[in-house]
Every structure is written in structure tokens, then in C-alpha cells.
N, CA, C and O atoms as a printed pandas DataFrame, in Angstrom:
     atom_number atom_name residue_name chain_id  residue_number  x_coord  y_coord  z_coord
0              1         N          MET        A               1   14.765  -25.040  -22.087
1              2        CA          MET        A               1   14.131  -24.578  -20.868
2              3         C          MET        A               1   14.646  -25.398  -19.682
3              4         O          MET        A               1   14.887  -26.599  -19.802
4              5         N          HIS        A               2   14.808  -24.737  -18.552
5              6        CA          HIS        A               2   15.293  -25.403  -17.349
6              7         C          HIS        A               2   14.145  -25.631  -16.374
7              8         O          HIS        A               2   13.229  -24.815  -16.272
8              9         N          ASP        A               3   14.208  -26.744  -15.664
9             10        CA          ASP        A               3   13.215  -27.010  -14.623
10            11         C          ASP        A               3   13.410  -26.031  -13.475
11            12         O          ASP        A               3   14.505  -25.514  -13.252
12            13         N          LEU        A               4   12.332  -25.791  -12.761
13            14        CA          LEU        A               4   12.350  -24.797  -11.698
14            15         C          LEU        A               4   11.405  -25.247  -10.594
15            16         O          LEU        A               4   10.310  -25.737  -10.868
16            17         N          LEU        A               5   11.825  -25.084   -9.362
17            18        CA          LEU        A               5   10.975  -25.309   -8.202
18            19         C          LEU        A               5   10.868  -23.982   -7.458
19            20         O          LEU        A               5   11.885  -23.377   -7.119
20            21         N          GLN        A               6    9.645  -23.527   -7.204
21            22        CA          GLN        A               6    9.442  -22.296   -6.447
22            23         C          GLN        A               6    8.858  -22.635   -5.082
23            24         O          GLN        A               6    7.830  -23.303   -4.977
24            25         N          LEU        A               7    9.532  -22.161   -4.044
25            26        CA          LEU        A               7    9.013  -22.271   -2.678
26            27         C          LEU        A               7    8.531  -20.894   -2.266
27            28         O          LEU        A               7    9.117  -19.877   -2.638
28            29         N          GLN        A               8    7.451  -20.875   -1.489
29            30        CA          GLN        A               8    6.870  -19.599   -1.097
30            31         C          GLN        A               8    6.476  -19.583    0.369
31            32         O          GLN        A               8    6.019  -20.583    0.923
32            33         N          VAL        A               9    6.660  -18.443    0.969
33            34        CA          VAL        A               9    6.070  -18.107    2.255
34            35         C          VAL        A               9    5.364  -16.783    2.018
35            36         O          VAL        A               9    5.995  -15.807    1.612
36            37         N          ARG        A              10    4.075  -16.742    2.264
37            38        CA          ARG        A              10    3.281  -15.558    1.953
38            39         C          ARG        A              10    2.735  -14.916    3.229
39            40         O          ARG        A              10    2.308  -15.600    4.159
40            41         N          ASP        A              11    2.761  -13.603    3.242
41            42        CA          ASP        A              11    2.088  -12.804    4.267
42            43         C          ASP        A              11    2.546  -13.115    5.688
43            44         O          ASP        A              11    1.732  -13.240    6.603
44            45         N          PHE        A              12    3.847  -13.237    5.856
45            46        CA          PHE        A              12    4.464  -13.472    7.156
46            47         C          PHE        A              12    4.675  -12.107    7.808
47            48         O          PHE        A              12    5.285  -11.229    7.198
48            49         N          GLU        A              13    4.187  -11.909    9.027
49            50        CA          GLU        A              13    4.314  -10.608    9.687
50            51         C          GLU        A              13    5.438  -10.630   10.709
51            52         O          GLU        A              13    5.584  -11.578   11.481
52            53         N          VAL        A              14    6.230   -9.564   10.696
53            54        CA          VAL        A              14    7.381   -9.448   11.584
54            55         C          VAL        A              14    7.572   -7.977   11.953
55            56         O          VAL        A              14    7.238   -7.079   11.180
56            57         N          GLN        A              15    8.112   -7.753   13.136
57            58        CA          GLN        A              15    8.411   -6.399   13.602
58            59         C          GLN        A              15    9.879   -6.093   13.289
59            60         O          GLN        A              15   10.766   -6.853   13.677
60            61         N          VAL        A              16   10.140   -4.979   12.585
61            62        CA          VAL        A              16   11.490   -4.632   12.170
62            63         C          VAL        A              16   11.735   -3.149   12.426
63            64         O          VAL        A              16   10.865   -2.314   12.182
64            65         N          LEU        A              17   12.925   -2.836   12.919
65            66        CA          LEU        A              17   13.321   -1.436   13.051
66            67         C          LEU        A              17   13.611   -0.896   11.654
67            68         O          LEU        A              17   14.609   -1.266   11.036
68            69         N          THR        A              18   12.741   -0.022   11.160
69            70        CA          THR        A              18   12.925    0.537    9.825
70            71         C          THR        A              18   12.220    1.874    9.733
71            72         O          THR        A              18   11.294    2.152   10.496
72            73         N          GLY        A              19   12.659    2.699    8.802
73            74        CA          GLY        A              19   12.001    3.972    8.566
74            75         C          GLY        A              19   12.984    5.099    8.382
75            76         O          GLY        A              19   14.128    5.038    8.832
76            77         N          VAL        A              20   12.514    6.122    7.713
77            78        CA          VAL        A              20   13.314    7.307    7.421
78            79         C          VAL        A              20   12.946    8.455    8.352
79            80         O          VAL        A              20   13.820    9.173    8.837
80            81         N          TYR        A              21   11.660    8.623    8.597
81            82        CA          TYR        A              21   11.176    9.774    9.345
82            83         C          TYR        A              21   11.268    9.533   10.849
83            84         O          TYR        A              21   11.208    8.389   11.300
84            85         N          SER        A              22   11.411   10.594   11.616
85            86        CA          SER        A              22   11.649   10.488   13.056
86            87         C          SER        A              22   10.563    9.684   13.773
87            88         O          SER        A              22   10.857    8.969   14.731
88            89         N          GLU        A              23    9.332    9.793   13.326
89            90        CA          GLU        A              23    8.256    9.041   13.986
90            91         C          GLU        A              23    8.338    7.540   13.693
91            92         O          GLU        A              23    7.652    6.743   14.334
92            93         N          GLU        A              24    9.177    7.155   12.725
93            94        CA          GLU        A              24    9.317    5.747   12.365
94            95         C          GLU        A              24   10.544    5.077   12.986
95            96         O          GLU        A              24   10.618    3.849   13.027
96            97         N          THR        A              25   11.484    5.848   13.457
97            98        CA          THR        A              25   12.805    5.287   13.751
98            99         C          THR        A              25   12.999    4.769   15.172
99           100         O          THR        A              25   14.013    4.124   15.441
100          101         N          HIS        A              26   12.087    5.019   16.077
101          102        CA          HIS        A              26   12.335    4.653   17.472
102          103         C          HIS        A              26   11.702    3.329   17.898
103          104         O          HIS        A              26   12.099    2.759   18.914
104          105         N          LEU        A              27   10.733    2.837   17.143
105          106        CA          LEU        A              27   10.062    1.585   17.477
106          107         C          LEU        A              27   10.018    0.676   16.251
107          108         O          LEU        A              27    9.988    1.161   15.120
108          109         N          PRO        A              28   10.014   -0.635   16.468
109          110        CA          PRO        A              28    9.864   -1.549   15.333
110          111         C          PRO        A              28    8.515   -1.326   14.640
111          112         O          PRO        A              28    7.522   -0.977   15.278
112          113         N          GLN        A              29    8.506   -1.535   13.338
113          114        CA          GLN        A              29    7.287   -1.409   12.554
114          115         C          GLN        A              29    6.824   -2.791   12.090
115          116         O          GLN        A              29    7.645   -3.667   11.819
116          117         N          PRO        A              30    5.516   -2.978   12.003
117          118        CA          PRO        A              30    5.030   -4.254   11.470
118          119         C          PRO        A              30    5.175   -4.283    9.948
119          120         O          PRO        A              30    4.732   -3.373    9.248
120          121         N          LEU        A              31    5.800   -5.339    9.459
121          122        CA          LEU        A              31    5.947   -5.552    8.020
122          123         C          LEU        A              31    5.304   -6.882    7.664
123          124         O          LEU        A              31    5.397   -7.846    8.424
124          125         N          ARG        A              32    4.661   -6.933    6.525
125          126        CA          ARG        A              32    4.138   -8.189    5.988
126          127         C          ARG        A              32    5.074   -8.597    4.848
127          128         O          ARG        A              32    5.219   -7.878    3.860
128          129         N          ILE        A              33    5.700   -9.756    5.003
129          130        CA          ILE        A              33    6.725  -10.190    4.067
130          131         C          ILE        A              33    6.283  -11.460    3.350
131          132         O          ILE        A              33    5.782  -12.399    3.970
132          133         N          SER        A              34    6.476  -11.473    2.045
133          134        CA          SER        A              34    6.254  -12.657    1.222
134          135         C          SER        A              34    7.540  -12.943    0.463
135          136         O          SER        A              34    8.181  -12.031   -0.059
136          137         N          ILE        A              35    7.911  -14.219    0.405
137          138        CA          ILE        A              35    9.160  -14.614   -0.230
138          139         C          ILE        A              35    8.880  -15.734   -1.220
139          140         O          ILE        A              35    8.154  -16.681   -0.918
140          141         N          THR        A              36    9.467  -15.613   -2.407
141          142        CA          THR        A              36    9.463  -16.691   -3.389
142          143         C          THR        A              36   10.915  -16.988   -3.725
143          144         O          THR        A              36   11.681  -16.089   -4.071
144          145         N          VAL        A              37   11.287  -18.259   -3.618
145          146        CA          VAL        A              37   12.648  -18.698   -3.906
146          147         C          VAL        A              37   12.599  -19.678   -5.065
147          148         O          VAL        A              37   11.845  -20.650   -5.034
148          149         N          ASP        A              38   13.411  -19.418   -6.094
149          150        CA          ASP        A              38   13.549  -20.347   -7.217
150          151         C          ASP        A              38   14.748  -21.244   -6.960
151          152         O          ASP        A              38   15.855  -20.767   -6.712
152          153         N          LEU        A              39   14.513  -22.544   -7.023
153          154        CA          LEU        A              39   15.564  -23.544   -6.807
154          155         C          LEU        A              39   15.728  -24.406   -8.049
155          156         O          LEU        A              39   14.804  -24.561   -8.848
156          157         N          VAL        A              40   16.909  -24.956   -8.191
157          158        CA          VAL        A              40   17.138  -25.990   -9.185
158          159         C          VAL        A              40   16.649  -27.300   -8.568
159          160         O          VAL        A              40   17.194  -27.738   -7.555
160          161         N          PRO        A              41   15.635  -27.933   -9.154
161          162        CA          PRO        A              41   15.094  -29.161   -8.562
162          163         C          PRO        A              41   15.833  -30.400   -9.063
163          164         O          PRO        A              41   16.534  -30.350  -10.074
164          165         N          PRO        A              42   15.672  -31.503   -8.351
165          166        CA          PRO        A              42   16.201  -32.763   -8.884
166          167         C          PRO        A              42   15.393  -33.169  -10.114
167          168         O          PRO        A              42   14.357  -32.570  -10.405
168          169         N          ALA        A              43   15.853  -34.161  -10.817
169          170        CA          ALA        A              43   15.178  -34.612  -12.036
170          171         C          ALA        A              43   13.778  -35.154  -11.764
171          172         O          ALA        A              43   12.911  -35.100  -12.636
172          173         N          HIS        A              44   13.552  -35.681  -10.550
173          174        CA          HIS        A              44   12.257  -36.288  -10.241
174          175         C          HIS        A              44   12.043  -36.299   -8.728
175          176         O          HIS        A              44   12.991  -36.496   -7.968
176          177         N          PHE        A              45   10.811  -36.089   -8.293
177          178        CA          PHE        A              45   10.431  -36.226   -6.893
178          179         C          PHE        A              45    9.619  -37.507   -6.740
179          180         O          PHE        A              45    8.452  -37.550   -7.128
180          181         N          ALA        A              46   10.215  -38.532   -6.188
181          182        CA          ALA        A              46    9.510  -39.786   -5.921
182          183         C          ALA        A              46    8.764  -39.662   -4.593
183          184         O          ALA        A              46    9.038  -38.740   -3.825
184          185         N          PRO        A              47    7.831  -40.567   -4.307
185          186        CA          PRO        A              47    7.106  -40.491   -3.041
186          187         C          PRO        A              47    8.009  -40.495   -1.807
187          188         O          PRO        A              47    7.644  -39.919   -0.782
188          189         N          ASP        A              48    9.156  -41.118   -1.884
189          190        CA          ASP        A              48   10.048  -41.189   -0.720
190          191         C          ASP        A              48   11.242  -40.235   -0.817
191          192         O          ASP        A              48   12.243  -40.417   -0.124
192          193         N          THR        A              49   11.134  -39.230   -1.670
193          194        CA          THR        A              49   12.223  -38.254   -1.804
194          195         C          THR        A              49   12.407  -37.521   -0.477
195          196         O          THR        A              49   11.426  -37.035    0.087
196          197         N          PRO        A              50   13.634  -37.427    0.037
197          198        CA          PRO        A              50   13.868  -36.750    1.317
198          199         C          PRO        A              50   13.793  -35.225    1.174
199          200         O          PRO        A              50   13.911  -34.680    0.077
200          201         N          LEU        A              51   13.596  -34.565    2.302
201          202        CA          LEU        A              51   13.517  -33.102    2.327
202          203         C          LEU        A              51   14.779  -32.463    1.752
203          204         O          LEU        A              51   14.704  -31.377    1.175
204          205         N          SER        A              52   15.913  -33.099    1.892
205          206        CA          SER        A              52   17.172  -32.534    1.396
206          207         C          SER        A              52   17.147  -32.303   -0.116
207          208         O          SER        A              52   17.971  -31.546   -0.629
208          209         N          ALA        A              53   16.223  -32.934   -0.839
209          210        CA          ALA        A              53   16.099  -32.714   -2.279
210          211         C          ALA        A              53   15.380  -31.399   -2.581
211          212         O          ALA        A              53   15.413  -30.915   -3.713
212          213         N          SER        A              54   14.736  -30.827   -1.574
213          214        CA          SER        A              54   14.057  -29.551   -1.723
214          215         C          SER        A              54   14.641  -28.589   -0.706
215          216         O          SER        A              54   15.856  -28.563   -0.507
216          217         N          LYS        A              55   13.806  -27.807   -0.065
217          218        CA          LYS        A              55   14.247  -26.852    0.946
218          219         C          LYS        A              55   13.107  -26.679    1.938
219          220         O          LYS        A              55   11.937  -26.694    1.557
220          221         N          SER        A              56   13.444  -26.517    3.186
221          222        CA          SER        A              56   12.425  -26.330    4.206
222          223         C          SER        A              56   11.844  -24.916    4.123
223          224         O          SER        A              56   12.578  -23.940    3.969
224          225         N          TYR        A              57   10.529  -24.826    4.226
225          226        CA          TYR        A              57    9.873  -23.518    4.256
226          227         C          TYR        A              57   10.321  -22.720    5.473
227          228         O          TYR        A              57   10.298  -21.490    5.464
228          229         N          LEU        A              58   10.726  -23.426    6.512
229          230        CA          LEU        A              58   11.192  -22.748    7.721
230          231         C          LEU        A              58   12.447  -21.934    7.461
231          232         O          LEU        A              58   12.699  -20.948    8.154
232          233         N          ASP        A              59   13.250  -22.335    6.458
233          234        CA          ASP        A              59   14.429  -21.545    6.090
234          235         C          ASP        A              59   14.021  -20.175    5.563
235          236         O          ASP        A              59   14.703  -19.183    5.818
236          237         N          LEU        A              60   12.924  -20.116    4.837
237          238        CA          LEU        A              60   12.429  -18.839    4.327
238          239         C          LEU        A              60   11.920  -17.967    5.472
239          240         O          LEU        A              60   12.201  -16.770    5.525
240          241         N          LYS        A              61   11.167  -18.580    6.386
241          242        CA          LYS        A              61   10.682  -17.823    7.554
242          243         C          LYS        A              61   11.843  -17.323    8.405
243          244         O          LYS        A              61   11.816  -16.196    8.897
244          245         N          HIS        A              62   12.858  -18.161    8.577
245          246        CA          HIS        A              62   14.040  -17.776    9.359
246          247         C          HIS        A              62   14.718  -16.544    8.736
247          248         O          HIS        A              62   15.112  -15.626    9.456
248          249         N          ALA        A              63   14.855  -16.522    7.413
249          250        CA          ALA        A              63   15.515  -15.401    6.735
250          251         C          ALA        A              63   14.768  -14.086    6.955
251          252         O          ALA        A              63   15.375  -13.015    6.937
252          253         N          ALA        A              64   13.446  -14.168    7.163
253          254        CA          ALA        A              64   12.632  -12.965    7.348
254          255         C          ALA        A              64   12.345  -12.654    8.807
255          256         O          ALA        A              64   11.588  -11.730    9.106
256          257         N          SER        A              65   12.937  -13.411    9.713
257          258        CA          SER        A              65   12.663  -13.164   11.138
258          259         C          SER        A              65   13.951  -13.263   11.954
259          260         O          SER        A              65   14.642  -12.261   12.138
260          261         N          THR        A              66   14.273  -14.433   12.435
261          262        CA          THR        A              66   15.415  -14.583   13.346
262          263         C          THR        A              66   16.759  -14.290   12.692
263          264         O          THR        A              66   17.729  -14.023   13.400
264          265         N          ALA        A              67   16.848  -14.330   11.361
265          266        CA          ALA        A              67   18.106  -14.001   10.682
266          267         C          ALA        A              67   18.299  -12.498   10.538
267          268         O          ALA        A              67   19.400  -12.049   10.222
268          269         N          LEU        A              68   17.249  -11.713   10.764
269          270        CA          LEU        A              68   17.412  -10.259   10.738
270          271         C          LEU        A              68   18.141   -9.841   12.013
271          272         O          LEU        A              68   17.758  -10.259   13.105
272          273         N          PRO        A              69   19.177   -9.028   11.890
273          274        CA          PRO        A              69   19.970   -8.691   13.070
274          275         C          PRO        A              69   19.179   -7.868   14.090
275          276         O          PRO        A              69   18.577   -6.849   13.753
276          277         N          ALA        A              70   19.193   -8.325   15.325
277          278        CA          ALA        A              70   18.480   -7.636   16.408
278          279         C          ALA        A              70   19.109   -6.270   16.658
279          280         O          ALA        A              70   20.332   -6.129   16.667
280          281         N          GLY        A              71   18.262   -5.272   16.858
281          282        CA          GLY        A              71   18.739   -3.948   17.198
282          283         C          GLY        A              71   19.275   -3.138   16.038
283          284         O          GLY        A              71   19.690   -1.996   16.235
284          285         N          VAL        A              72   19.282   -3.688   14.829
285          286        CA          VAL        A              72   19.772   -2.953   13.659
286          287         C          VAL        A              72   18.602   -2.227   13.009
287          288         O          VAL        A              72   17.551   -2.815   12.753
288          289         N          HIS        A              73   18.805   -0.935   12.748
289          290        CA          HIS        A              73   17.786   -0.127   12.087
290          291         C          HIS        A              73   18.065   -0.098   10.593
291          292         O          HIS        A              73   19.140    0.324   10.166
292          293         N          PHE        A              74   17.097   -0.546    9.794
293          294        CA          PHE        A              74   17.180   -0.483    8.345
294          295         C          PHE        A              74   16.478    0.800    7.910
295          296         O          PHE        A              74   15.270    0.932    8.105
296          297         N          THR        A              75   17.201    1.735    7.333
297          298        CA          THR        A              75   16.587    2.981    6.899
298          299         C          THR        A              75   15.482    2.702    5.888
299          300         O          THR        A              75   14.384    3.249    5.989
300          301         N          LEU        A              76   15.780    1.851    4.917
301          302        CA          LEU        A              76   14.810    1.511    3.868
302          303         C          LEU        A              76   14.389    0.055    3.984
303          304         O          LEU        A              76   15.185   -0.796    4.382
304          305         N          ILE        A              77   13.145   -0.232    3.640
305          306        CA          ILE        A              77   12.716   -1.622    3.631
306          307         C          ILE        A              77   13.411   -2.396    2.510
307          308         O          ILE        A              77   13.448   -3.626    2.533
308          309         N          GLU        A              78   13.956   -1.681    1.541
309          310        CA          GLU        A              78   14.765   -2.329    0.511
310          311         C          GLU        A              78   15.972   -3.026    1.142
311          312         O          GLU        A              78   16.394   -4.084    0.674
312          313         N          GLY        A              79   16.523   -2.438    2.198
313          314        CA          GLY        A              79   17.635   -3.060    2.914
314          315         C          GLY        A              79   17.211   -4.335    3.624
315          316         O          GLY        A              79   17.979   -5.294    3.698
316          317         N          VAL        A              80   15.992   -4.349    4.146
317          318        CA          VAL        A              80   15.451   -5.563    4.777
318          319         C          VAL        A              80   15.338   -6.659    3.722
319          320         O          VAL        A              80   15.750   -7.797    3.948
320          321         N          ALA        A              81   14.777   -6.305    2.568
321          322        CA          ALA        A              81   14.613   -7.281    1.483
322          323         C          ALA        A              81   15.957   -7.819    1.007
323          324         O          ALA        A              81   16.095   -9.015    0.753
324          325         N          ASP        A              82   16.940   -6.943    0.886
325          326        CA          ASP        A              82   18.272   -7.374    0.451
326          327         C          ASP        A              82   18.900   -8.332    1.462
327          328         O          ASP        A              82   19.524   -9.320    1.076
328          329         N          HIS        A              83   18.740   -8.047    2.741
329          330        CA          HIS        A              83   19.290   -8.918    3.779
330          331         C          HIS        A              83   18.643  -10.307    3.710
331          332         O          HIS        A              83   19.329  -11.319    3.853
332          333         N          ILE        A              84   17.344  -10.353    3.493
333          334        CA          ILE        A              84   16.637  -11.629    3.373
334          335         C          ILE        A              84   17.168  -12.412    2.172
335          336         O          ILE        A              84   17.462  -13.602    2.286
336          337         N          ALA        A              85   17.292  -11.746    1.022
337          338        CA          ALA        A              85   17.778  -12.416   -0.181
338          339         C          ALA        A              85   19.187  -12.946    0.022
339          340         O          ALA        A              85   19.474  -14.090   -0.329
340          341         N          GLU        A              86   20.059  -12.138    0.578
341          342        CA          GLU        A              86   21.447  -12.558    0.797
342          343         C          GLU        A              86   21.523  -13.744    1.754
343          344         O          GLU        A              86   22.317  -14.662    1.548
344          345         N          THR        A              87   20.706  -13.727    2.787
345          346        CA          THR        A              87   20.658  -14.848    3.730
346          347         C          THR        A              87   20.296  -16.140    3.012
347          348         O          THR        A              87   20.895  -17.185    3.270
348          349         N          LEU        A              88   19.325  -16.077    2.117
349          350        CA          LEU        A              88   18.887  -17.271    1.393
350          351         C          LEU        A              88   19.929  -17.743    0.374
351          352         O          LEU        A              88   20.117  -18.947    0.200
352          353         N          PHE        A              89   20.600  -16.817   -0.293
353          354        CA          PHE        A              89   21.660  -17.195   -1.227
354          355         C          PHE        A              89   22.826  -17.867   -0.502
355          356         O          PHE        A              89   23.368  -18.863   -0.980
356          357         N          LEU        A              90   23.208  -17.320    0.650
357          358        CA          LEU        A              90   24.336  -17.874    1.396
358          359         C          LEU        A              90   24.031  -19.258    1.973
359          360         O          LEU        A              90   24.928  -20.086    2.129
360          361         N          ALA        A              91   22.774  -19.496    2.284
361          362        CA          ALA        A              91   22.387  -20.742    2.946
362          363         C          ALA        A              91   22.297  -21.937    2.002
363          364         O          ALA        A              91   22.406  -23.080    2.445
364          365         N          ASP        A              92   22.100  -21.688    0.702
365          366        CA          ASP        A              92   21.871  -22.819   -0.205
366          367         C          ASP        A              92   22.281  -22.438   -1.622
367          368         O          ASP        A              92   21.709  -21.519   -2.209
368          369         N          GLU        A              93   23.255  -23.128   -2.167
369          370        CA          GLU        A              93   23.753  -22.805   -3.512
370          371         C          GLU        A              93   22.750  -23.134   -4.616
371          372         O          GLU        A              93   22.923  -22.690   -5.750
372          373         N          ARG        A              94   21.712  -23.898   -4.308
373          374        CA          ARG        A              94   20.683  -24.214   -5.311
374          375         C          ARG        A              94   19.739  -23.049   -5.554
375          376         O          ARG        A              94   19.021  -23.035   -6.554
376          377         N          VAL        A              95   19.728  -22.064   -4.648
377          378        CA          VAL        A              95   18.847  -20.902   -4.799
378          379         C          VAL        A              95   19.364  -20.063   -5.966
379          380         O          VAL        A              95   20.510  -19.612   -5.957
380          381         N          ARG        A              96   18.518  -19.860   -6.961
381          382        CA          ARG        A              96   18.898  -19.103   -8.157
382          383         C          ARG        A              96   18.308  -17.702   -8.179
383          384         O          ARG        A              96   18.891  -16.784   -8.755
384          385         N          ARG        A              97   17.157  -17.542   -7.554
385          386        CA          ARG        A              97   16.452  -16.256   -7.583
386          387         C          ARG        A              97   15.648  -16.134   -6.305
387          388         O          ARG        A              97   15.084  -17.111   -5.813
388          389         N          VAL        A              98   15.602  -14.910   -5.769
389          390        CA          VAL        A              98   14.799  -14.632   -4.583
390          391         C          VAL        A              98   13.952  -13.400   -4.874
391          392         O          VAL        A              98   14.456  -12.377   -5.339
392          393         N          GLN        A              99   12.664  -13.512   -4.595
393          394        CA          GLN        A              99   11.760  -12.368   -4.687
394          395         C          GLN        A              99   11.219  -12.102   -3.296
395          396         O          GLN        A              99   10.674  -12.995   -2.647
396          397         N          VAL        A             100   11.373  -10.867   -2.845
397          398        CA          VAL        A             100   10.890  -10.472   -1.522
398          399         C          VAL        A             100    9.912   -9.312   -1.696
399          400         O          VAL        A             100   10.247   -8.276   -2.270
400          401         N          GLU        A             101    8.713   -9.508   -1.194
401          402        CA          GLU        A             101    7.700   -8.449   -1.191
402          403         C          GLU        A             101    7.504   -8.006    0.252
403          404         O          GLU        A             101    7.318   -8.832    1.146
404          405         N          ILE        A             102    7.548   -6.695    0.471
405          406        CA          ILE        A             102    7.351   -6.165    1.823
406          407         C          ILE        A             102    6.270   -5.088    1.783
407          408         O          ILE        A             102    6.324   -4.159    0.977
408          409         N          VAL        A             103    5.296   -5.233    2.666
409          410        CA          VAL        A             103    4.234   -4.249    2.820
410          411         C          VAL        A             103    4.391   -3.614    4.190
411          412         O          VAL        A             103    4.507   -4.312    5.198
412          413         N          LYS        A             104    4.395   -2.276    4.222
413          414        CA          LYS        A             104    4.490   -1.532    5.478
414          415         C          LYS        A             104    3.072   -1.360    6.035
415          416         O          LYS        A             104    2.297   -0.535    5.551
416          417         N          LEU        A             105    2.756   -2.142    7.042
417          418        CA          LEU        A             105    1.397   -2.152    7.581
418          419         C          LEU        A             105    1.039   -0.884    8.340
419          420         O          LEU        A             105   -0.123   -0.479    8.350
420          421         N          ALA        A             106    2.011   -0.256    8.970
421          422        CA          ALA        A             106    1.720    0.891    9.840
422          423         C          ALA        A             106    1.269    2.133    9.077
423          424         O          ALA        A             106    0.640    3.016    9.661
424          425         N          ILE        A             107    1.578    2.217    7.791
425          426        CA          ILE        A             107    1.211    3.440    7.068
426          427         C          ILE        A             107   -0.044    3.278    6.208
427          428         O          ILE        A             107   -0.483    4.238    5.575
428          429         N          ALA        A             108   -0.621    2.085    6.178
429          430        CA          ALA        A             108   -1.848    1.875    5.413
430          431         C          ALA        A             108   -3.023    2.543    6.133
431          432         O          ALA        A             108   -3.153    2.447    7.354
432          433         N          GLU        A             109   -3.860    3.210    5.370
433          434        CA          GLU        A             109   -5.019    3.881    5.949
434          435         C          GLU        A             109   -6.331    3.220    5.556
435          436         O          GLU        A             109   -7.310    3.298    6.299
436          437         N          ALA        A             110   -6.363    2.571    4.401
437          438        CA          ALA        A             110   -7.609    1.978    3.919
438          439         C          ALA        A             110   -7.331    0.601    3.309
439          440         O          ALA        A             110   -7.841    0.264    2.241
440          441         N          ASP        A             111   -6.527   -0.169    3.999
441          442        CA          ASP        A             111   -6.170   -1.517    3.560
442          443         C          ASP        A             111   -5.382   -1.555    2.249
443          444         O          ASP        A             111   -5.307   -2.601    1.605
444          445         N          GLU        A             112   -4.787   -0.409    1.844
445          446        CA          GLU        A             112   -3.952   -0.452    0.667
446          447         C          GLU        A             112   -2.626   -1.141    0.997
447          448         O          GLU        A             112   -2.219   -1.191    2.158
448          449         N          ARG        A             113   -1.967   -1.662   -0.011
449          450        CA          ARG        A             113   -0.699   -2.369    0.172
450          451         C          ARG        A             113    0.425   -1.439   -0.282
451          452         O          ARG        A             113    0.664   -1.280   -1.479
452          453         N          ILE        A             114    1.106   -0.832    0.676
453          454        CA          ILE        A             114    2.184    0.099    0.385
454          455         C          ILE        A             114    3.494   -0.598    0.689
455          456         O          ILE        A             114    3.737   -1.007    1.825
456          457         N          GLY        A             115    4.342   -0.736   -0.326
457          458        CA          GLY        A             115    5.595   -1.430   -0.096
458          459         C          GLY        A             115    6.418   -1.612   -1.349
459          460         O          GLY        A             115    6.293   -0.851   -2.309
460          461         N          ILE        A             116    7.271   -2.639   -1.330
461          462        CA          ILE        A             116    8.212   -2.873   -2.427
462          463         C          ILE        A             116    8.265   -4.362   -2.774
463          464         O          ILE        A             116    7.850   -5.222   -1.997
464          465         N          THR        A             117    8.786   -4.627   -3.954
465          466        CA          THR        A             117    9.160   -5.977   -4.373
466          467         C          THR        A             117   10.589   -5.892   -4.888
467          468         O          THR        A             117   10.895   -5.092   -5.772
468          469         N          LEU        A             118   11.463   -6.725   -4.326
469          470        CA          LEU        A             118   12.860   -6.787   -4.762
470          471         C          LEU        A             118   13.127   -8.191   -5.301
471          472         O          LEU        A             118   12.807   -9.187   -4.653
472          473         N          VAL        A             119   13.711   -8.256   -6.480
473          474        CA          VAL        A             119   14.096   -9.538   -7.087
474          475         C          VAL        A             119   15.601   -9.527   -7.269
475          476         O          VAL        A             119   16.163   -8.624   -7.890
476          477         N          ARG        A             120   16.247  -10.554   -6.712
477          478        CA          ARG        A             120   17.694  -10.716   -6.867
478          479         C          ARG        A             120   17.965  -12.085   -7.489
479          480         O          ARG        A             120   17.308  -13.076   -7.173
480          481         N          HIS        A             121   18.951  -12.106   -8.381
481          482        CA          HIS        A             121   19.401  -13.344   -9.011
482          483         C          HIS        A             121   20.794  -13.665   -8.502
483          484         O          HIS        A             121   21.581  -12.762   -8.220
484          485         N          ARG        A             122   21.100  -14.949   -8.385
485          486        CA          ARG        A             122   22.445  -15.346   -7.969
486          487         C          ARG        A             122   23.440  -14.837   -9.002
487          488         O          ARG        A             122   23.237  -14.977  -10.209
488          489         N          ARG        A             123   24.515  -14.245   -8.503
489          490        CA          ARG        A             123   25.557  -13.706   -9.402
490          491         C          ARG        A             123   26.737  -14.619   -9.415
491          492         O          ARG        A             123   27.720  -14.349  -10.106
């Protein structure tokens, strides 16, 4: 068995140009994004272990916000999830797996969670 460190950012809301239908394509939609990243950890975390031994949570938030290209329309939210995963893989070779959950807030009528979960492994 291999050691594993999971970092998470849960329920981060961002406005993204996405959608298939005409009523969805002209304005950004609110998405709730959760990300789990599996990293290869060091053998031990001592009290004075520097941040470089792990990963900043801000990197996960960046992948789901400012790293998304401005003005680009993603037809499917699966494309948004793929872009987030690829951003995280490119940024750190220790990332082994990325799970991205996206909930489309604009289409919920009774607080249901309508969306996708995409899991990508480093190839």
C-alpha cells in the first residue's frame, strides 16, 4: 500500500460561461465546485515541515477560478472539470489523482444537486 495525502476545497462557487441551450450560453452560470487532489506525501510531517512538502489549498482554488480562461464558453461542465484537472496535473508532478465535482446551481429547483463528478489519474 502507498501513502496518500488528500487536499480538498469544498463548495467553492464561481461564475463560468457554460451550457448547451440558448438560454444558458449568453451569461456566466454559477457553479459550485469541489476538488480533491491525491498527492504523494513525504515520509513524515514534522512540526516544522515547510509548505513545499505539501501543496497550498490556494492552488486548488486558483485552478477552479483564475486559471479558467476568461471569455471561453465551455459547452459541457465536463470540460470545466477537465480543465481544472489538467491545470493541477501541470502545476505539480506529485499530483496523482484529481476529483472534480461540479453542481449547476442555476438549474436546481428544490435544493437538489445536479451536476457531475470527474476523476482523472496522472497518465
